[in-house]
JSON list of C-alpha atoms and ligand atoms in Angstrom, two decimals:
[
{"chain": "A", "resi": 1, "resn": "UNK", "atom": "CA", "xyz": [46.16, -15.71, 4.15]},
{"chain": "A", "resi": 2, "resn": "UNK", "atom": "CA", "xyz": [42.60, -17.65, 4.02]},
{"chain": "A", "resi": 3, "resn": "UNK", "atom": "CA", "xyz": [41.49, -16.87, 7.35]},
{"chain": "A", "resi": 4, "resn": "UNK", "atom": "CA", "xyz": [42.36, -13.29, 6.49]},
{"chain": "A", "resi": 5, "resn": "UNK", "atom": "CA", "xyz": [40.54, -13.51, 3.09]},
{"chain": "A", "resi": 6, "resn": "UNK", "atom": "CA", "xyz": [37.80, -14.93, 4.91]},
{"chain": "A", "resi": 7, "resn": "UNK", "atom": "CA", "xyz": [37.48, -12.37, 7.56]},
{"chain": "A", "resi": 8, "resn": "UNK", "atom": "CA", "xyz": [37.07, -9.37, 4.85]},
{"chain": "A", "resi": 9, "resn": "UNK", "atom": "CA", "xyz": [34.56, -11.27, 2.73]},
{"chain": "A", "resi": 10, "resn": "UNK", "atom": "CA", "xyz": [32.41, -11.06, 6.13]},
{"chain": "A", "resi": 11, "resn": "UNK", "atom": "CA", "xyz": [33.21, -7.59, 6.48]},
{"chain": "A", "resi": 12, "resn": "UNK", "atom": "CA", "xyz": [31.68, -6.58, 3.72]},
{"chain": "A", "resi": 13, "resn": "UNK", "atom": "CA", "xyz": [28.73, -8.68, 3.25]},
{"chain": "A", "resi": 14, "resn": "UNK", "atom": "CA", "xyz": [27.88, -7.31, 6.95]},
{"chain": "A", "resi": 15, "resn": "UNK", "atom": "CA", "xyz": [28.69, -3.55, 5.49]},
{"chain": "A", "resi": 16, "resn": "UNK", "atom": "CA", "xyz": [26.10, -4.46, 2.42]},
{"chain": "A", "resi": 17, "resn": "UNK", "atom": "CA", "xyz": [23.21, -5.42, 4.79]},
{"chain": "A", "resi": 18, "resn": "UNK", "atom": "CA", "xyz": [23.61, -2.64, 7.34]},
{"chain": "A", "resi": 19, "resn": "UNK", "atom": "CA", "xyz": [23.28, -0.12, 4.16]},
{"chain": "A", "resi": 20, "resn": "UNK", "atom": "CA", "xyz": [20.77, -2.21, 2.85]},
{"chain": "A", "resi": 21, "resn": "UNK", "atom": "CA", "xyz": [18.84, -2.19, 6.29]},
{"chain": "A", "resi": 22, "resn": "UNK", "atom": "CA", "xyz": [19.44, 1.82, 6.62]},
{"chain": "A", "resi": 23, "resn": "UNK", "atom": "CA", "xyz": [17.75, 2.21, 3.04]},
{"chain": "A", "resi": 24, "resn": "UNK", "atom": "CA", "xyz": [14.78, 0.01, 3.83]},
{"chain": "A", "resi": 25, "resn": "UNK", "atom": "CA", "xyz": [14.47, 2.08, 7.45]},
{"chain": "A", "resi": 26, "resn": "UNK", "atom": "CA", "xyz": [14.13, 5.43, 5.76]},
{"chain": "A", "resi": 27, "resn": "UNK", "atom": "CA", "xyz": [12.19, 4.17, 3.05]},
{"chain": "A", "resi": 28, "resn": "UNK", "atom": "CA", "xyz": [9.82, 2.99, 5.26]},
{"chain": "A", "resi": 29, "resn": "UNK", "atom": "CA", "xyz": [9.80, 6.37, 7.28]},
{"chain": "A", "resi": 30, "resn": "UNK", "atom": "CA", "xyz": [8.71, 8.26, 4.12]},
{"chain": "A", "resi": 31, "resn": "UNK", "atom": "CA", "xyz": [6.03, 5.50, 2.99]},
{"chain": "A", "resi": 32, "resn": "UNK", "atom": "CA", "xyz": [4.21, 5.04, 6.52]},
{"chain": "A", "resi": 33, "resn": "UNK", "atom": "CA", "xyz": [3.88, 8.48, 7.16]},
{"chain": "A", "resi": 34, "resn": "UNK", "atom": "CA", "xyz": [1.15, 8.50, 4.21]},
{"chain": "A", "resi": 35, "resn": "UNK", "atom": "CA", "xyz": [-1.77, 5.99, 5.47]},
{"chain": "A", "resi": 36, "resn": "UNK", "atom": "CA", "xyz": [-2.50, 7.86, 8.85]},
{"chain": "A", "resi": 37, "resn": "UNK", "atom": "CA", "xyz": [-2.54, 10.97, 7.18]},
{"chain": "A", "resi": 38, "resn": "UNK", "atom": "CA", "xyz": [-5.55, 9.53, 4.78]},
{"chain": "A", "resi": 39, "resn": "UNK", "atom": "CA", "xyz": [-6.88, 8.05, 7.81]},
{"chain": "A", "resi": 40, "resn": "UNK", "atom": "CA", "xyz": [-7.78, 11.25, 9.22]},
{"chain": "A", "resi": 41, "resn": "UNK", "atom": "CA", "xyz": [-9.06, 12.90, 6.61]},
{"chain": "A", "resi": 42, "resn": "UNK", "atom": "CA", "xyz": [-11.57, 10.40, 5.83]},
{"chain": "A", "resi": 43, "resn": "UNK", "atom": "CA", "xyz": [-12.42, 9.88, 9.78]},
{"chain": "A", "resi": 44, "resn": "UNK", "atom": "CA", "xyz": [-13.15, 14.01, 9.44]},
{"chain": "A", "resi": 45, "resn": "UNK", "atom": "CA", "xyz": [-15.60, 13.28, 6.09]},
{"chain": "A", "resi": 46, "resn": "UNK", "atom": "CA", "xyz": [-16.90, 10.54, 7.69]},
{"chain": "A", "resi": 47, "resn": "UNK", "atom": "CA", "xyz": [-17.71, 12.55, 10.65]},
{"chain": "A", "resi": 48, "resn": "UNK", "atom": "CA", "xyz": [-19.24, 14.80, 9.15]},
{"chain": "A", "resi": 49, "resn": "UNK", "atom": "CA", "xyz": [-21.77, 12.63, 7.26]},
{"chain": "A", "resi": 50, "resn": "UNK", "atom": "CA", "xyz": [-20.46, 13.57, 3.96]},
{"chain": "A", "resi": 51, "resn": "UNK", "atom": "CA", "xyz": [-19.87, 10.88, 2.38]},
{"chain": "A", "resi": 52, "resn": "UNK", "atom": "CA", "xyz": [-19.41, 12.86, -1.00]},
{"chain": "A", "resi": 53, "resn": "UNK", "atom": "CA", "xyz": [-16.64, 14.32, 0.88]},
{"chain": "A", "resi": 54, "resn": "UNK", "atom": "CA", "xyz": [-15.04, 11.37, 1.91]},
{"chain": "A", "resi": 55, "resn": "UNK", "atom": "CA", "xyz": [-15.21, 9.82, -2.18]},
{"chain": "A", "resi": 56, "resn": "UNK", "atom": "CA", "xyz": [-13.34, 12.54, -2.60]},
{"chain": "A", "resi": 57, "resn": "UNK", "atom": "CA", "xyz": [-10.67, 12.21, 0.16]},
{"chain": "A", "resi": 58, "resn": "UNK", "atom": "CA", "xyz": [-10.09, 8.69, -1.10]},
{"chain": "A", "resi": 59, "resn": "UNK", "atom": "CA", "xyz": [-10.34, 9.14, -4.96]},
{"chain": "A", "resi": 60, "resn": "UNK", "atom": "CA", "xyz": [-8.72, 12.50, -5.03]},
{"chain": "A", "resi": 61, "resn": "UNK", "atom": "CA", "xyz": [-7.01, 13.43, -2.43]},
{"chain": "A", "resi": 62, "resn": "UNK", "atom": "CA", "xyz": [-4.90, 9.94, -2.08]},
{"chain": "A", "resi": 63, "resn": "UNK", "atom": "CA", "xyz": [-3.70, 9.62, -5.44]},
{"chain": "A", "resi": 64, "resn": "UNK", "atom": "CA", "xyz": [-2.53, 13.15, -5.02]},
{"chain": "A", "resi": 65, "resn": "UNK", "atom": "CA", "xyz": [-1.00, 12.40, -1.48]},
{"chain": "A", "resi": 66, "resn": "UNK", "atom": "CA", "xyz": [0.70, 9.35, -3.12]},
{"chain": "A", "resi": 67, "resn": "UNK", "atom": "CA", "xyz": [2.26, 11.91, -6.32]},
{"chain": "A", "resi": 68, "resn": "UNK", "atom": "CA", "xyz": [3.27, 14.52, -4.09]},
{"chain": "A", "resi": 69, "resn": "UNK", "atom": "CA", "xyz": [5.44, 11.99, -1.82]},
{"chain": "A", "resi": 70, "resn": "UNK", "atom": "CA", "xyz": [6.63, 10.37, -5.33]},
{"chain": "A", "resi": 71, "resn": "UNK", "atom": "CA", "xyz": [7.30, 13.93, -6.66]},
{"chain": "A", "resi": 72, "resn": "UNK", "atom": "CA", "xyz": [9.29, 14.80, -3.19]},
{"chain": "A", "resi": 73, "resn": "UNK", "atom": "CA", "xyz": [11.13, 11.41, -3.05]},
{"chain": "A", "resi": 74, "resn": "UNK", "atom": "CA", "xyz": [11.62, 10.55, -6.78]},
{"chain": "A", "resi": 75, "resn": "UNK", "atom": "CA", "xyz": [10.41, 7.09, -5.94]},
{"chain": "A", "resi": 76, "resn": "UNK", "atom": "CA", "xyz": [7.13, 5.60, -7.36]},
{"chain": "A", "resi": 77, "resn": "UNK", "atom": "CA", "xyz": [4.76, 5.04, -4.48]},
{"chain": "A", "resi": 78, "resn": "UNK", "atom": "CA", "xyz": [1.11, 3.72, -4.92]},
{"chain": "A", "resi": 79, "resn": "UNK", "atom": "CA", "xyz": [-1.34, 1.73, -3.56]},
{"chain": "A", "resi": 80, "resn": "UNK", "atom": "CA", "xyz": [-2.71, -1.57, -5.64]},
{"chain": "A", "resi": 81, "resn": "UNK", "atom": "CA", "xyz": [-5.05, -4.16, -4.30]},
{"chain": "A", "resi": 82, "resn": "UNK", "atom": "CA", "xyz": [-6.09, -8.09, -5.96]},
{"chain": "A", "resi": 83, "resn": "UNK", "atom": "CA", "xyz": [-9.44, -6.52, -6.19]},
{"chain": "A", "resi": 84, "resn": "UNK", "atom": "CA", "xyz": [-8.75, -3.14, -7.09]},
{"chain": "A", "resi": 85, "resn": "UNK", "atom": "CA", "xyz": [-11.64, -0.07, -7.44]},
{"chain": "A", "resi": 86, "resn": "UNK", "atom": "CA", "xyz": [-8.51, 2.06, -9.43]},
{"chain": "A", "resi": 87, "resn": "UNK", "atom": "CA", "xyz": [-8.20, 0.43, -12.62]},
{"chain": "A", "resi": 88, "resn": "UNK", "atom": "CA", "xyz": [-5.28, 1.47, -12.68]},
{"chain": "A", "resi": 89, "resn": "UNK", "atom": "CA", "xyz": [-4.11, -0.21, -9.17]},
{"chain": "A", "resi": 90, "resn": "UNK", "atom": "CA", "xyz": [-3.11, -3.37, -10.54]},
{"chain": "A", "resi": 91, "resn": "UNK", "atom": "CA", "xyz": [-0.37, -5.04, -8.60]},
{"chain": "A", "resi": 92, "resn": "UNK", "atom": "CA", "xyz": [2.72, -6.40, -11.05]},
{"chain": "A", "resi": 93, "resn": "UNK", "atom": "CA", "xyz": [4.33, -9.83, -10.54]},
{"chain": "A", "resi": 94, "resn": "UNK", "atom": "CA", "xyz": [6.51, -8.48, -7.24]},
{"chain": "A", "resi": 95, "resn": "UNK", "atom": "CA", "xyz": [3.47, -6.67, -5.97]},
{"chain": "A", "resi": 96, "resn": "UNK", "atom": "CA", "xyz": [0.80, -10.12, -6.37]},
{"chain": "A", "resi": 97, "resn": "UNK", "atom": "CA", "xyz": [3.06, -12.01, -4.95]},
{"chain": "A", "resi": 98, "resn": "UNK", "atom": "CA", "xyz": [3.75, -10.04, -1.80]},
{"chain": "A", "resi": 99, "resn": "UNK", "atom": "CA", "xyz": [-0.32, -9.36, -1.64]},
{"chain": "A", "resi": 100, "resn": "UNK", "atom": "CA", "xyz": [-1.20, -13.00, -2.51]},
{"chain": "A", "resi": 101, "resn": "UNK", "atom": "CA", "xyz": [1.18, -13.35, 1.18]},
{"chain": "A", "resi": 102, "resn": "UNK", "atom": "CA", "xyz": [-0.06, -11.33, 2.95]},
{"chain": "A", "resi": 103, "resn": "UNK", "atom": "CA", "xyz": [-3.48, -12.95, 2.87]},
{"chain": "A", "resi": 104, "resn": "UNK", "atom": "CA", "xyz": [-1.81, -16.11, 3.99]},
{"chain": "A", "resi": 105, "resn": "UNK", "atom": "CA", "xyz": [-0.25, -15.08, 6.23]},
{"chain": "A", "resi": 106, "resn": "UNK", "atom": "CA", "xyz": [-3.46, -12.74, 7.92]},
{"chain": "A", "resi": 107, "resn": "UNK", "atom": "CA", "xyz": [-5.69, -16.46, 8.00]},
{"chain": "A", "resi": 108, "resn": "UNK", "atom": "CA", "xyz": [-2.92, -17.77, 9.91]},
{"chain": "A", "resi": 109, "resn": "UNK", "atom": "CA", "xyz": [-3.88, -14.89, 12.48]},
{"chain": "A", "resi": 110, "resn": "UNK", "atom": "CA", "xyz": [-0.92, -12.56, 11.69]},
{"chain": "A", "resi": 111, "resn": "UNK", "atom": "CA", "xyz": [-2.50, -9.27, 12.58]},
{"chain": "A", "resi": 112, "resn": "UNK", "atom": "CA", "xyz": [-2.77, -7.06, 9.24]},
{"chain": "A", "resi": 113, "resn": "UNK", "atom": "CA", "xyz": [-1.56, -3.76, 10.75]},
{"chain": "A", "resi": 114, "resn": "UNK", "atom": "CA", "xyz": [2.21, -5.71, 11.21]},
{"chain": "A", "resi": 115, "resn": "UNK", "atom": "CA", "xyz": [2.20, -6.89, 7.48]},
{"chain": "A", "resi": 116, "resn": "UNK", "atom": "CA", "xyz": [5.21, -5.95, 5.32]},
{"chain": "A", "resi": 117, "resn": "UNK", "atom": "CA", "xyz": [7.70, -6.79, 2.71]},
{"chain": "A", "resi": 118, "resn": "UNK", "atom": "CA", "xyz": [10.84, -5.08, 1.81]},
{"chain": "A", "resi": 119, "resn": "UNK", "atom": "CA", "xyz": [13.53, -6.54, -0.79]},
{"chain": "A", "resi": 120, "resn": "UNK", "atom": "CA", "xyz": [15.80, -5.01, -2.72]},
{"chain": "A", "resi": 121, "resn": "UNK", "atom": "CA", "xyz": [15.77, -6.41, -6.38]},
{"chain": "A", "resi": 122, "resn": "UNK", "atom": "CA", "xyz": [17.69, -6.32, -9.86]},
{"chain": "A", "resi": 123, "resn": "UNK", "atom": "CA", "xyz": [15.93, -5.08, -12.99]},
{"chain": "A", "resi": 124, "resn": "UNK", "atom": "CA", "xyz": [17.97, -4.85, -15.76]},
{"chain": "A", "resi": 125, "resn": "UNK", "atom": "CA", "xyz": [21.07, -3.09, -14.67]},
{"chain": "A", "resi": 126, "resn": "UNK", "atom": "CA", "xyz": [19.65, -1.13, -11.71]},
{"chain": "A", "resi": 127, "resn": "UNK", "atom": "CA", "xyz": [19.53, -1.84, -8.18]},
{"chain": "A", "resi": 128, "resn": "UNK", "atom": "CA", "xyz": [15.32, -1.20, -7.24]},
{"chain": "A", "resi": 129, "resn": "UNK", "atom": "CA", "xyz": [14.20, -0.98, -3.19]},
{"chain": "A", "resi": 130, "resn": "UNK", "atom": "CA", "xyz": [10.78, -2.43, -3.11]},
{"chain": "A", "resi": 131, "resn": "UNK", "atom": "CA", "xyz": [8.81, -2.05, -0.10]},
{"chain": "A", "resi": 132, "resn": "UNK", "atom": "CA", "xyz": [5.07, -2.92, 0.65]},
{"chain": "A", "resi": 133, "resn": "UNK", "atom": "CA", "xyz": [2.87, -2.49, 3.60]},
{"chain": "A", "resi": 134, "resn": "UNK", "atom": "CA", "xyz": [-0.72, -4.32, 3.78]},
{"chain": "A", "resi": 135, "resn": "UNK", "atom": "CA", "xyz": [-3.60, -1.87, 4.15]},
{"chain": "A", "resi": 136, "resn": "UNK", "atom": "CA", "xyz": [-5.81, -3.57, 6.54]},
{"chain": "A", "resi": 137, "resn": "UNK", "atom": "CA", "xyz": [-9.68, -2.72, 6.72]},
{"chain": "A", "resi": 138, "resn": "UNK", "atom": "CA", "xyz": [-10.53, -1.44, 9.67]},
{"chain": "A", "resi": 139, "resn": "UNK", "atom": "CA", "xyz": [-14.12, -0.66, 10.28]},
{"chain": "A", "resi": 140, "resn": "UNK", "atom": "CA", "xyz": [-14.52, 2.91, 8.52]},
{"chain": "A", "resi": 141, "resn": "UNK", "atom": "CA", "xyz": [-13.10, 1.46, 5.98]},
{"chain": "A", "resi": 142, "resn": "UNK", "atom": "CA", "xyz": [-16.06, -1.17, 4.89]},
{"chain": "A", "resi": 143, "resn": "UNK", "atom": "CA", "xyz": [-18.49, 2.38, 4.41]},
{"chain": "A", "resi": 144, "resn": "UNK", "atom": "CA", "xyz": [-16.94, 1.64, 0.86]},
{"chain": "A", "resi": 145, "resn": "UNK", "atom": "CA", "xyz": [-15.52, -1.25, 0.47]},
{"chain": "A", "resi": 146, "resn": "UNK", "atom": "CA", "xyz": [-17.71, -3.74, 3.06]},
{"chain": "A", "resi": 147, "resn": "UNK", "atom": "CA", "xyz": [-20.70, -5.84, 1.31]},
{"chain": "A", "resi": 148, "resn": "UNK", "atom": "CA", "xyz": [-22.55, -4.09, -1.49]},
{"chain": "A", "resi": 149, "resn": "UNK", "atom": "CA", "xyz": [-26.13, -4.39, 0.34]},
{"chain": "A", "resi": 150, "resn": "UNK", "atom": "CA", "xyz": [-24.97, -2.92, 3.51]},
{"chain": "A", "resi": 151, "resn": "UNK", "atom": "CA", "xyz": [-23.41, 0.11, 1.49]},
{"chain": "A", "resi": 152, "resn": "UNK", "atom": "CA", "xyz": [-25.17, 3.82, 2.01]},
{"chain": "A", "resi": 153, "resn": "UNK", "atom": "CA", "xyz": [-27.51, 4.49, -1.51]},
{"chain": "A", "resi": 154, "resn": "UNK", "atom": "CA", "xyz": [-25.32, 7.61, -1.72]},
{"chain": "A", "resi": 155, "resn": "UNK", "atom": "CA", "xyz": [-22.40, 5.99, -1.53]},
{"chain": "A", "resi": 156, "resn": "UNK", "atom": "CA", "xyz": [-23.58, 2.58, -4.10]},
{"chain": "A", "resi": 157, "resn": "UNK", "atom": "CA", "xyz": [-24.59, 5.29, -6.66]},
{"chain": "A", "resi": 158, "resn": "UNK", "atom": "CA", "xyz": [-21.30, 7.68, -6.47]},
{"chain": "A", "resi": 159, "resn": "UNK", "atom": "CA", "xyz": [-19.00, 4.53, -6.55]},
{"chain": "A", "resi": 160, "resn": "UNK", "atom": "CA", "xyz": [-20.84, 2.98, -9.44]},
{"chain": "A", "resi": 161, "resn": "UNK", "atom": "CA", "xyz": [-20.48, 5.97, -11.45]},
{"chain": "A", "resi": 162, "resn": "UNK", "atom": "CA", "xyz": [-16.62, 6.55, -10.86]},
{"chain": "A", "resi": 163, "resn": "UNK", "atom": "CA", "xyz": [-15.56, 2.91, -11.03]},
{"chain": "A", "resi": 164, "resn": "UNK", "atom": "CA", "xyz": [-17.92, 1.11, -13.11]},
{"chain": "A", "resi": 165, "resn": "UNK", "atom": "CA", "xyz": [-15.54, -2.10, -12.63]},
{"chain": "A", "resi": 166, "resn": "UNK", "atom": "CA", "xyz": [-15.04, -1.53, -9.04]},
{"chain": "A", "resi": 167, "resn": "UNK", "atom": "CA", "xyz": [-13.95, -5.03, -7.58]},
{"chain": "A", "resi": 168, "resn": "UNK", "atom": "CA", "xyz": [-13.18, -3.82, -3.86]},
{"chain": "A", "resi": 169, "resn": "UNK", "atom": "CA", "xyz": [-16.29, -4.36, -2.34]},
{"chain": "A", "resi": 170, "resn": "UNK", "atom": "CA", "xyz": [-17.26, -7.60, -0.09]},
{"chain": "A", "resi": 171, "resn": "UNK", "atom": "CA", "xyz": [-14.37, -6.61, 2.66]},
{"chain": "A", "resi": 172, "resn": "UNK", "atom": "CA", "xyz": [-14.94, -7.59, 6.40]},
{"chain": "A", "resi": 173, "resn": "UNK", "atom": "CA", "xyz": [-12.96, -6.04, 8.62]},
{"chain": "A", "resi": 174, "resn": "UNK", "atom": "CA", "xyz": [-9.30, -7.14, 9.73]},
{"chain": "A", "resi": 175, "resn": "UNK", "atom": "CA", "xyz": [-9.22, -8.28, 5.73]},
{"chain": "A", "resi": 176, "resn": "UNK", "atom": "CA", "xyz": [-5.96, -7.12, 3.75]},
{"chain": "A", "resi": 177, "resn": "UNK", "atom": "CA", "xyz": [-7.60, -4.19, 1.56]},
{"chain": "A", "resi": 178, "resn": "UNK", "atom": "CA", "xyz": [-4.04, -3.65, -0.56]},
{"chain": "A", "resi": 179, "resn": "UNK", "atom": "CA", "xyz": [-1.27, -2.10, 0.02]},
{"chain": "A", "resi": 180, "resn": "UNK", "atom": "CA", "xyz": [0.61, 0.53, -0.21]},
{"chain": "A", "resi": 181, "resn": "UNK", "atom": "CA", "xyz": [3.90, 0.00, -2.28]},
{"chain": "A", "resi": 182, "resn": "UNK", "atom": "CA", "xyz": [7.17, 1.89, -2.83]},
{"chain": "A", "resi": 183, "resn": "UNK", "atom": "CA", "xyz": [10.08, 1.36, -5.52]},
{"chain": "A", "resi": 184, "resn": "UNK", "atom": "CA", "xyz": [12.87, 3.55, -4.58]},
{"chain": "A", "resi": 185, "resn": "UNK", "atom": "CA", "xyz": [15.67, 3.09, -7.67]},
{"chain": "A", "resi": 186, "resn": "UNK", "atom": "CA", "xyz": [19.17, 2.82, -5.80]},
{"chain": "B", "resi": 201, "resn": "HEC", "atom": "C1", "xyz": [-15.59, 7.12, 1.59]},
{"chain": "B", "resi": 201, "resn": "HEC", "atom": "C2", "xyz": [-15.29, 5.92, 0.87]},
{"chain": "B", "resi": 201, "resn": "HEC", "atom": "C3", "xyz": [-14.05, 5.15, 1.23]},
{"chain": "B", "resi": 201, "resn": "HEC", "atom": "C4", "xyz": [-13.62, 4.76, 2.47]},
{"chain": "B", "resi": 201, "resn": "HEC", "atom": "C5", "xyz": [-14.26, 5.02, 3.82]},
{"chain": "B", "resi": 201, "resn": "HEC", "atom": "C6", "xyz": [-12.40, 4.01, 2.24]},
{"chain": "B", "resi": 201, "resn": "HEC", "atom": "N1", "xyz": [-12.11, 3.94, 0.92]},
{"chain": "B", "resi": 201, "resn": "HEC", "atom": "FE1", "xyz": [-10.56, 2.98, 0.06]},
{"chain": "B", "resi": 201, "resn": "HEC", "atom": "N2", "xyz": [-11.11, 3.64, -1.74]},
{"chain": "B", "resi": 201, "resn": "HEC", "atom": "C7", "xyz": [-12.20, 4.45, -1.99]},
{"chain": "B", "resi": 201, "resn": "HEC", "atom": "C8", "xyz": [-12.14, 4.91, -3.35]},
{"chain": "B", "resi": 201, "resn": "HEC", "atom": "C9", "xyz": [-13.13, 5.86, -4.01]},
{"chain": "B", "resi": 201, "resn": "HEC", "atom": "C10", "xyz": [-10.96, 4.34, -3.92]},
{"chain": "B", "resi": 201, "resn": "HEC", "atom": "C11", "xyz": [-10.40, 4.54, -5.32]},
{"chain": "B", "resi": 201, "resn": "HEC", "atom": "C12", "xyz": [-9.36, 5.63, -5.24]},
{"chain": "B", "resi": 201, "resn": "HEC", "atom": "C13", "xyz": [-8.70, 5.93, -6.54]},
{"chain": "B", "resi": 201, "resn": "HEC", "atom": "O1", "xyz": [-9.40, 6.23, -7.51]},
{"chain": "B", "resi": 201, "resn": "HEC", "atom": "O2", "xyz": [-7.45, 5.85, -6.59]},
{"chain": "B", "resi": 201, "resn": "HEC", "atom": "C14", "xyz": [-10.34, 3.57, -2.87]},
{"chain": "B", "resi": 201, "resn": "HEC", "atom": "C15", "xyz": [-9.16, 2.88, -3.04]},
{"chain": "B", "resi": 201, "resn": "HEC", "atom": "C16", "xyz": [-8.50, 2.22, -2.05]},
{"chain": "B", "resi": 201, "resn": "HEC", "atom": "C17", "xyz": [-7.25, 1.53, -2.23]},
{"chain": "B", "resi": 201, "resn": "HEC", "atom": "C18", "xyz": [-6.40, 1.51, -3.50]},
{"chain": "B", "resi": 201, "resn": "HEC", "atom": "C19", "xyz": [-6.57, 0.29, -4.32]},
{"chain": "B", "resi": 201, "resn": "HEC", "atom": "C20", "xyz": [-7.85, 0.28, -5.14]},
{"chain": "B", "resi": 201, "resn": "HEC", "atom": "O3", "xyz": [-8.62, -0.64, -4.93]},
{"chain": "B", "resi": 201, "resn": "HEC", "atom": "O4", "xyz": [-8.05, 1.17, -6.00]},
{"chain": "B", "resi": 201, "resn": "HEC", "atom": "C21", "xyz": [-6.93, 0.98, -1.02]},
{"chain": "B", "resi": 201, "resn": "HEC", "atom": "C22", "xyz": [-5.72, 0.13, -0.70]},
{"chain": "B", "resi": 201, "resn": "HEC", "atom": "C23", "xyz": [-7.98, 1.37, -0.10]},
{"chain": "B", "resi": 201, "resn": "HEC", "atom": "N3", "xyz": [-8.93, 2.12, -0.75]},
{"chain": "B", "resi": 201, "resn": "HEC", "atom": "C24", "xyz": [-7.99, 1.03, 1.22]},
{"chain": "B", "resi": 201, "resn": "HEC", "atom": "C25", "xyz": [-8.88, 1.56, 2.13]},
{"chain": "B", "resi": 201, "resn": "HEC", "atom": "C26", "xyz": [-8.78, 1.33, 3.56]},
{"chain": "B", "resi": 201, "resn": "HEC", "atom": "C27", "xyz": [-7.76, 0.45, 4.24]},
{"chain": "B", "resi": 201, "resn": "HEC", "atom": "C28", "xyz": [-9.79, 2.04, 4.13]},
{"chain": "B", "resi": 201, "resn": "HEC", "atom": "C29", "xyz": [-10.07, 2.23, 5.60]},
{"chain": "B", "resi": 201, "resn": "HEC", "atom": "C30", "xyz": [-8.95, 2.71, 6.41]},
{"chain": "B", "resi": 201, "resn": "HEC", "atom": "C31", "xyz": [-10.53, 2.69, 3.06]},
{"chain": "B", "resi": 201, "resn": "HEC", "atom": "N4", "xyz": [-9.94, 2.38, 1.87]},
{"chain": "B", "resi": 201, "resn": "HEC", "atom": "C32", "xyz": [-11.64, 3.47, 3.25]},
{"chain": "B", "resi": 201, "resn": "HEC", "atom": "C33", "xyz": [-13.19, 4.77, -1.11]},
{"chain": "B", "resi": 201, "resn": "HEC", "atom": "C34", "xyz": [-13.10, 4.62, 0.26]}
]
């Protein structure tokens, strides 16, 4: 009877993390789909010297990308940084803590582009997928958010007036910018 007993107990526990690893696999389909997508568009911007253009791309267009995929999904997915431009792109407890990892883990030389967390946790009574993937700076990327006195006038001025407490500036590049973040209720 034990060995039985035993034997089923393993059974499912293995059934619970294969579901578990199928959920975090799609999830993650959905969610990294999103970053190359703003990639290009502000590489076309960018291109094109319009820097205007690119604001845009990353204070309008992303936010929107980011509500469509939630509205499609009906799973909240955002991007928050530790030094966020948003104010409203505040990481909670779950979200620090991952972030706050990351950047350990990228001055130990893990390269940023492989950085990622997934867990599924309680809250309350509900069963909540969390997944977040660091949002490395890459070059391009410090046009905005790379040391204030290297920034384009254009760009100072626009940014100033649209986040007057804008805290992501000062990035090299290979730094962890944020991340983008997904909770999926189960
Ligand atoms: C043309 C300017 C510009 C470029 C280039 C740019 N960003 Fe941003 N970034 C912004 C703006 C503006 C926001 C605020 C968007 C908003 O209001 O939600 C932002 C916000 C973010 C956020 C959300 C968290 C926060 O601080 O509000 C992340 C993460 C981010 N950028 C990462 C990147 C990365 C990574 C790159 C390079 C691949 C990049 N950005 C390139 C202008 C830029």
């Amino acid at each position: 009877m034990k060995p039985l007993f035993a034997a089923t107990l393993a059974i499912t526990a293995f059934g619970a993390l294969a579901d578990d690893s199928a959920l975090i696999a799609e999830t993650k389909k959905t969610a990294l789909a999103i970053p190359p997508k703003l990639l290009q568009m502000l590489q076309e911007e960018i291109d094109k010297g319009d820097y205007h253009g690119a604001i845009a791309a990353c204070n309008d267009k992303a936010p929107k990308m980011a509500a469509t995929a939630s509205q499609n999904t009906g799973w909240a997915i955002r991007r928050v940084s530790l030094k966020n431009r948003n104010p409203k792109a505040v990481p909670d407890a779950w979200e620090r803590a991952a972030l706050e990892d990351f950047d350990r883990r990228r001055a130990t030389g893990e390269p940023g582009a492989t950085l990622e967390k997934a867990e599924i946790v309680s809250e309350g009574e509900k069963r909540v997928l969390r997944y977040m993937k660091a949002l490395p700076t890459q070059g391009l990327c410090l046009n905005c958010h790379g040391a204030e006195d290297k920034l384009a006038p254009a760009v100072k001025v626009r940014l100033t007036e649209l986040y007057p407490n804008d805290k992501a500036t000062g990035y090299s590049e290979g730094q962890i910018r944020g991340a983008l973040t997904v909770k999926r209720p189960l």
